[in-house]
Each structure stands twice: as structure tokens, then as C-alpha cells.
Coordinates of N, CA and C in Angstrom, one line a residue:
M135 N 53.5 105.6 91.5 CA 54.2 104.6 92.3 C 55.4 103.9 91.6
R136 N 55.2 103.7 90.4 CA 56.3 103.1 89.6 C 57.5 104.0 89.5
K137 N 57.3 105.3 89.3 CA 58.4 106.2 89.3 C 59.2 106.3 90.6
K138 N 58.5 106.2 91.7 CA 59.1 106.2 93.0 C 60.0 104.9 93.2
F139 N 59.4 103.8 92.8 CA 60.2 102.5 92.9 C 61.5 102.6 92.0
I140 N 61.4 103.1 90.8 CA 62.6 103.2 89.9 C 63.6 104.2 90.6
L141 N 63.1 105.3 91.1 CA 64.0 106.2 91.8 C 64.7 105.6 93.0
V142 N 64.0 104.8 93.8 CA 64.6 104.1 95.0 C 65.6 103.1 94.5
L143 N 65.3 102.4 93.4 CA 66.2 101.4 92.9 C 67.5 102.0 92.3
M144 N 67.4 103.1 91.6 CA 68.5 103.8 91.1 C 69.4 104.3 92.3
A145 N 68.8 104.9 93.3 CA 69.5 105.4 94.5 C 70.3 104.2 95.1
M146 N 69.7 103.1 95.3 CA 70.4 101.9 95.9 C 71.5 101.5 95.0
M147 N 71.4 101.5 93.7 CA 72.5 101.1 92.8 C 73.7 102.1 92.9
V148 N 73.4 103.4 92.9 CA 74.4 104.3 93.1 C 75.2 104.2 94.4
S149 N 74.4 104.0 95.5 CA 75.1 103.9 96.8 C 75.9 102.6 96.9
L150 N 75.4 101.5 96.2 CA 76.2 100.3 96.2 C 77.5 100.4 95.4
A151 N 77.4 101.1 94.3 CA 78.6 101.3 93.5 C 79.6 102.1 94.2
G152 N 79.2 103.2 95.0 CA 80.1 104.0 95.7 C 80.7 103.2 96.9
N153 N 79.9 102.4 97.5 CA 80.3 101.6 98.7 C 81.4 100.6 98.3
A154 N 81.3 100.0 97.1 CA 82.3 99.1 96.7 C 83.7 99.7 96.5
Q155 N 83.8 101.0 96.2 CA 85.0 101.6 95.9 C 85.9 102.0 97.1
F156 N 85.4 102.0 98.3 CA 86.1 102.5 99.4 C 86.6 101.3 100.3
E157 N 86.8 100.1 99.7 CA 87.2 98.9 100.4 C 88.7 98.8 100.3
S158 N 89.2 98.1 101.3 CA 90.7 97.8 101.4 C 91.2 97.2 100.1
G159 N 92.4 97.6 99.7 CA 93.0 97.0 98.5 C 92.7 97.7 97.2
K160 N 91.8 98.7 97.2 CA 91.6 99.5 96.0 C 92.7 100.5 95.7
K161 N 93.0 100.7 94.4 CA 94.0 101.7 94.0 C 93.3 102.9 93.4
Y162 N 94.0 104.1 93.5 CA 93.4 105.3 93.0 C 94.4 106.1 92.2
L163 N 93.9 106.6 91.1 CA 94.7 107.5 90.2 C 93.8 108.7 90.0
G164 N 94.5 109.9 90.0 CA 93.7 111.1 89.8 C 94.5 112.3 89.3
A165 N 93.9 113.2 88.7 CA 94.5 114.5 88.3 C 93.5 115.6 88.6
S166 N 94.1 116.7 88.9 CA 93.2 117.9 89.2 C 93.8 119.2 88.8
L167 N 92.9 120.1 88.6 CA 93.3 121.5 88.4 C 93.0 122.3 89.6
S168 N 93.9 123.1 90.1 CA 93.6 123.9 91.3 C 93.7 125.4 90.9
S169 N 93.1 126.1 91.8 CA 93.1 127.6 91.7 C 92.2 128.1 90.7
L170 N 92.7 128.2 89.4 CA 91.9 128.8 88.3 C 91.3 130.1 88.8
N171 N 92.1 130.9 89.5 CA 91.7 132.2 90.1 C 90.7 132.1 91.2
L172 N 90.6 130.9 91.8 CA 89.7 130.7 92.9 C 90.4 130.4 94.2
S173 N 91.7 130.7 94.2 CA 92.5 130.6 95.4 C 93.0 132.0 95.8
Y174 N 93.5 132.1 97.1 CA 94.0 133.4 97.5 C 95.2 133.2 98.4
N175 N 96.2 133.9 98.2 CA 97.3 134.0 99.2 C 97.8 135.5 99.1
G176 N 98.8 135.8 99.9 CA 99.3 137.2 100.0 C 100.0 137.7 98.8
M177 N 100.4 136.8 97.9 CA 101.2 137.3 96.7 C 100.4 137.7 95.6
D178 N 99.2 137.1 95.4 CA 98.4 137.5 94.3 C 97.0 137.0 94.5
E179 N 96.1 137.4 93.6 CA 94.7 137.0 93.8 C 94.4 135.6 93.2
G180 N 95.3 135.1 92.4 CA 94.9 133.8 91.8 C 96.1 133.1 91.1
S181 N 96.0 131.9 90.8 CA 97.1 131.1 90.2 C 96.5 130.0 89.4
F182 N 97.3 129.2 88.7 CA 96.9 128.0 88.0 C 97.8 126.9 88.5
G183 N 97.2 125.8 88.8 CA 98.0 124.6 89.2 C 97.4 123.3 88.6
I184 N 98.3 122.4 88.4 CA 97.9 121.0 88.0 C 98.5 120.0 88.9
E185 N 97.8 119.0 89.3 CA 98.3 118.0 90.2 C 98.0 116.6 89.6
A186 N 98.9 115.6 89.9 CA 98.7 114.2 89.7 C 98.8 113.5 91.0
K187 N 97.8 112.6 91.2 CA 97.7 111.9 92.6 C 97.5 110.4 92.4
G188 N 98.1 109.7 93.3 CA 97.9 108.2 93.4 C 97.6 107.9 94.8
G189 N 96.9 106.8 95.0 CA 96.5 106.4 96.3 C 96.3 104.9 96.4
Y190 N 96.2 104.4 97.7 CA 96.0 103.0 98.0 C 95.1 102.9 99.2
M191 N 94.0 102.2 99.1 CA 93.1 102.0 100.3 C 93.7 100.9 101.2
F192 N 94.4 101.3 102.2 CA 95.0 100.3 103.1 C 94.1 99.7 104.1
E193 N 92.9 100.3 104.3 CA 91.8 99.8 105.1 C 90.5 100.4 104.6
D194 N 89.4 99.8 104.9 CA 88.1 100.3 104.5 C 88.0 101.8 104.9
N195 N 87.7 102.6 103.9 CA 87.5 104.1 104.1 C 88.8 104.9 104.4
W196 N 89.9 104.3 104.4 CA 91.2 105.0 104.6 C 92.1 104.8 103.4
M197 N 92.6 105.9 102.9 CA 93.5 105.9 101.7 C 94.8 106.7 102.0
V198 N 95.9 106.2 101.7 CA 97.2 106.9 101.7 C 97.4 107.4 100.3
T199 N 97.9 108.7 100.2 CA 98.1 109.3 98.9 C 99.5 109.9 98.7
A200 N 99.8 110.0 97.4 CA 101.1 110.7 97.0 C 100.7 111.6 95.9
Q201 N 101.2 112.8 95.9 CA 100.8 113.8 94.9 C 102.0 114.6 94.4
F202 N 102.0 115.0 93.1 CA 103.0 115.8 92.5 C 102.3 116.9 91.8
G203 N 102.8 118.2 91.9 CA 102.1 119.3 91.3 C 103.0 120.4 90.8
Y204 N 102.4 121.2 89.9 CA 103.1 122.3 89.3 C 102.1 123.5 89.4
S205 N 102.6 124.7 89.8 CA 101.8 125.8 89.9 C 102.5 127.0 89.3
K206 N 101.8 127.9 88.7 CA 102.3 129.2 88.1 C 101.5 130.3 88.6
K207 N 102.2 131.3 89.1 CA 101.5 132.6 89.5 C 102.1 133.7 88.7
H208 N 101.3 134.7 88.4 CA 101.7 135.8 87.7 C 102.8 136.6 88.3
D209 N 103.9 136.9 87.6 CA 105.1 137.6 88.1 C 105.8 136.9 89.2
M210 N 105.7 135.6 89.3 CA 106.4 134.8 90.4 C 107.0 133.6 89.7
P211 N 108.0 133.1 90.3 CA 108.6 131.8 89.8 C 107.6 130.7 89.9
S212 N 107.6 129.8 89.0 CA 106.7 128.6 89.1 C 107.2 127.7 90.3
T213 N 106.2 127.0 90.8 CA 106.5 126.1 92.0 C 106.3 124.7 91.6
V214 N 107.1 123.8 92.2 CA 106.9 122.4 92.0 C 106.7 121.8 93.4
S215 N 105.8 120.9 93.6 CA 105.6 120.3 94.9 C 105.4 118.8 94.9
A216 N 105.7 118.2 96.0 CA 105.4 116.8 96.2 C 104.8 116.7 97.6
A217 N 103.8 115.8 97.7 CA 103.1 115.6 99.0 C 102.8 114.2 99.3
I218 N 102.7 113.9 100.5 CA 102.1 112.6 101.0 C 100.9 113.0 101.9
G219 N 100.0 112.1 102.0 CA 98.8 112.4 102.8 C 97.9 111.2 103.0
A220 N 96.8 111.5 103.6 CA 95.8 110.4 103.8 C 94.4 111.0 103.7
R221 N 93.5 110.1 103.3 CA 92.0 110.5 103.2 C 91.2 109.6 104.1
Y222 N 90.2 110.1 104.7 CA 89.2 109.3 105.4 C 87.8 109.6 104.8
Y223 N 87.2 108.6 104.2 CA 85.9 108.7 103.7 C 84.9 108.6 104.8
I224 N 84.2 109.8 105.1 CA 83.3 109.9 106.2 C 82.1 109.0 106.1
V225 N 81.5 109.1 105.0 CA 80.3 108.2 104.7 C 80.5 107.6 103.3
Q226 N 79.8 106.5 103.1 CA 80.0 105.7 101.9 C 79.5 106.4 100.6
N227 N 79.0 107.6 100.7 CA 78.6 108.3 99.5 C 79.7 109.1 98.9
G228 N 80.9 109.2 99.5 CA 82.0 109.9 98.8 C 82.5 111.1 99.6
L229 N 81.9 111.6 100.6 CA 82.4 112.7 101.4 C 83.7 112.3 102.1
Y230 N 84.8 113.1 102.0 CA 86.0 112.7 102.6 C 86.7 113.9 103.3
L231 N 87.6 113.6 104.2 CA 88.5 114.6 104.9 C 89.9 114.1 104.5
G232 N 90.8 115.0 104.3 CA 92.2 114.7 104.0 C 93.1 115.6 104.8
A233 N 94.4 115.0 104.9 CA 95.5 115.8 105.5 C 96.7 115.4 104.8
S234 N 97.6 116.4 104.6 CA 98.8 116.1 103.8 C 100.0 117.0 104.4
M235 N 101.2 116.6 103.9 CA 102.4 117.3 104.1 C 103.1 117.5 102.8
S236 N 103.3 118.7 102.4 CA 103.8 119.0 101.1 C 105.2 119.6 101.2
Y237 N 106.1 119.3 100.2 CA 107.3 120.0 100.1 C 107.2 120.9 98.8
M238 N 107.5 122.2 98.9 CA 107.3 123.1 97.8 C 108.7 123.7 97.5
H239 N 109.0 123.7 96.2 CA 110.2 124.4 95.7 C 109.8 125.5 94.7
A240 N 110.2 126.7 95.0 CA 109.8 127.8 94.2 C 111.1 128.5 93.7
G241 N 111.4 128.5 92.4 CA 112.5 129.1 91.9 C 113.8 128.5 92.5
D242 N 114.9 129.4 92.5 CA 116.2 128.9 93.1 C 116.4 129.2 94.5
S243 N 115.4 130.0 95.1 CA 115.7 130.5 96.4 C 114.7 130.2 97.5
Y244 N 113.7 129.4 97.2 CA 112.7 129.2 98.3 C 112.2 127.7 98.3
D245 N 112.4 127.1 99.5 CA 111.9 125.8 99.8 C 111.1 125.8 101.1
D246 N 110.0 125.1 101.1 CA 109.1 125.1 102.3 C 108.4 123.8 102.4
F247 N 108.0 123.5 103.7 CA 107.1 122.4 104.0 C 105.8 123.0 104.4
L248 N 104.7 122.4 103.8 CA 103.4 123.0 104.1 C 102.4 121.9 104.5
P249 N 101.9 121.9 105.8 CA 100.9 120.9 106.1 C 99.6 121.5 105.5
G250 N 98.7 120.5 105.2 CA 97.4 120.9 104.6 C 96.3 120.1 105.0
V251 N 95.1 120.6 104.8 CA 93.8 119.9 105.1 C 92.9 120.1 103.8
Q252 N 92.1 119.0 103.6 CA 91.2 119.1 102.5 C 89.8 118.5 102.9
L253 N 88.8 119.0 102.2 CA 87.4 118.5 102.4 C 86.9 118.4 101.0
G254 N 86.5 117.2 100.6 CA 86.1 116.9 99.2 C 84.9 115.9 99.1
Y255 N 84.5 115.7 97.9 CA 83.4 114.8 97.6 C 83.8 114.0 96.4
A256 N 83.7 112.7 96.4 CA 83.9 111.9 95.2 C 82.6 111.6 94.6
F257 N 82.2 112.3 93.5 CA 81.0 112.1 92.9 C 81.2 111.1 91.7
F258 N 80.6 109.9 91.8 CA 80.8 108.8 90.9 C 80.0 109.0 89.6
L259 N 80.7 109.1 88.5 CA 80.1 109.1 87.2 C 79.8 107.7 86.7
S260 N 80.6 106.8 87.1 CA 80.4 105.3 86.8 C 80.9 104.5 88.0
R261 N 81.1 103.2 87.8 CA 81.5 102.4 89.0 C 83.0 102.8 89.4
T262 N 83.8 103.4 88.5 CA 85.2 103.6 88.8 C 85.6 105.1 88.6
V263 N 84.9 105.9 87.9 CA 85.3 107.2 87.5 C 84.6 108.3 88.4
T264 N 85.3 109.2 88.9 CA 84.7 110.3 89.8 C 85.1 111.6 89.4
I265 N 84.3 112.6 89.7 CA 84.6 114.0 89.7 C 84.8 114.4 91.1
E266 N 85.9 115.1 91.5 CA 86.1 115.3 92.9 C 86.4 116.8 93.2
P267 N 85.4 117.6 93.5 CA 85.6 118.9 93.9 C 86.2 118.9 95.4
E268 N 87.1 119.8 95.6 CA 87.8 119.8 96.9 C 88.2 121.2 97.4
I269 N 87.9 121.5 98.6 CA 88.4 122.8 99.2 C 89.6 122.4 100.0
Y270 N 90.7 123.2 99.8 CA 91.9 122.9 100.5 C 92.5 124.1 101.2
Y271 N 93.4 123.9 102.2 CA 94.1 124.9 102.8 C 95.5 124.4 103.1
N272 N 96.6 125.1 102.6 CA 98.0 124.8 102.9 C 98.6 125.9 103.7
Q273 N 99.2 125.5 104.8 CA 99.8 126.5 105.8 C 101.3 126.5 105.6
S274 N 101.8 127.7 105.3 CA 103.2 127.9 105.3 C 103.7 128.5 106.6
F275 N 104.6 127.8 107.2 CA 105.2 128.4 108.5 C 106.4 129.3 108.2
K276 N 107.0 129.1 107.0 CA 108.2 129.9 106.7 C 107.8 131.3 106.2
N277 N 106.7 131.4 105.4 CA 106.3 132.7 104.9 C 104.7 132.7 104.8
H278 N 104.1 132.8 105.9 CA 102.6 132.7 106.0 C 101.9 133.6 105.0
G279 N 102.2 134.9 105.0 CA 101.5 135.9 104.2 C 101.6 135.6 102.7
D280 N 102.7 135.1 102.2 CA 102.8 134.9 100.8 C 102.5 133.5 100.3
Y281 N 102.7 132.5 101.1 CA 102.6 131.1 100.5 C 101.5 130.3 101.2
S282 N 100.8 130.7 102.3 CA 99.7 129.9 102.8 C 98.5 130.2 101.8
T283 N 97.8 129.1 101.4 CA 96.9 129.2 100.4 C 95.6 128.4 100.7
I284 N 94.5 129.1 100.4 CA 93.2 128.4 100.5 C 92.6 128.4 99.1
G285 N 92.0 127.3 98.7 CA 91.5 127.3 97.3 C 90.6 126.1 97.0
L286 N 90.3 126.0 95.7 CA 89.3 125.0 95.2 C 90.1 124.2 94.2
R287 N 90.0 122.9 94.3 CA 90.5 122.0 93.2 C 89.3 121.2 92.6
V288 N 89.4 120.9 91.4 CA 88.4 120.1 90.7 C 89.2 119.0 90.0
G289 N 88.9 117.7 90.4 CA 89.7 116.6 89.9 C 88.9 115.5 89.3
L290 N 89.6 114.7 88.6 CA 89.0 113.5 88.0 C 89.8 112.3 88.6
G291 N 89.0 111.4 89.1 CA 89.7 110.2 89.8 C 89.2 108.9 89.2
V292 N 90.0 107.9 89.3 CA 89.7 106.5 88.9 C 90.0 105.6 90.0
Y293 N 89.1 104.8 90.4 CA 89.2 103.8 91.5 C 89.3 102.4 90.8
L294 N 90.5 101.8 91.0 CA 90.7 100.5 90.4 C 90.6 99.3 91.4

């Protein structure tokens, strides 16, 4: 009986810590690695990318985000991207949906706008630090076969 009580108490503490982080006025800083050969598009089977992200909770469970990224694919020019987006935290345990609009610049000859969607989970390691696995899809309307991408990101976030 004592073990069950301690387990319930710990679950309540974790849920309260997560609940406090999705309130209006909170700030967010994050960094993530994408792809790691876990993404696919028409140009190759994998790539490596790194992103930096910032956000602001303008209302409970709603965050506006800005992101900058760099990606390198084998035998292709590196790409630089900037994005704006929003997240909605579905439940107070950290599950979220996201939408974004990215501008991508690849080499000297290719520029594109890519709308994207994300599904992720903010797993709290402490009251402020999270690990955030995320599945994403970016749609290229200019060159769908080569630049539309589905993949996995794993990030580290800090809620201030």
C-alpha cells in the first residue's frame, strides 16, 4: 500500500510540474538534431540537421515559435532555413501539435517556402528542462520530389 501511495504522489508531482510550464507568459529555448538518417526525401535517404528554437506562451497551452536551422545532405549544397510557427499543447502532460512556415535557402540557386506540421512530446526531466522527440513533415510546393521531407527530431528544451 505504501508503494502505491508513493507512486501516486510522484505522478501528481510530475503532472503538476508539467502543468505549470504551459501557462501564459512562459518563454522557451530549445535546440534539436534532425534527420540523423531518419528522414527521407527524393534526393537522398538521409541527412543531418541542427536547429535552434525560441518561443513564447502567449496564452495557456499556445506557443508562438521562431526557428533557425542548418542542414547538410550528401552530394548536395547545405541549406539554411528560418521558420515561424505555433504549438498547441493538447494535454497538460506535454503532447503537442505544431504548424510552421519555413523559408529555405540551398546553395546559390534554390529558395523555397515550406509549410510544415509537427507532432511531439515534451518529456520533463526537471521543472524546466525537457527532451522533445518530434515527428515532422515539410511540404515543398516548388520541388516536391526533392525537398518535401518527413523525419524525426530529438530536441532539448528549457521552459523559463
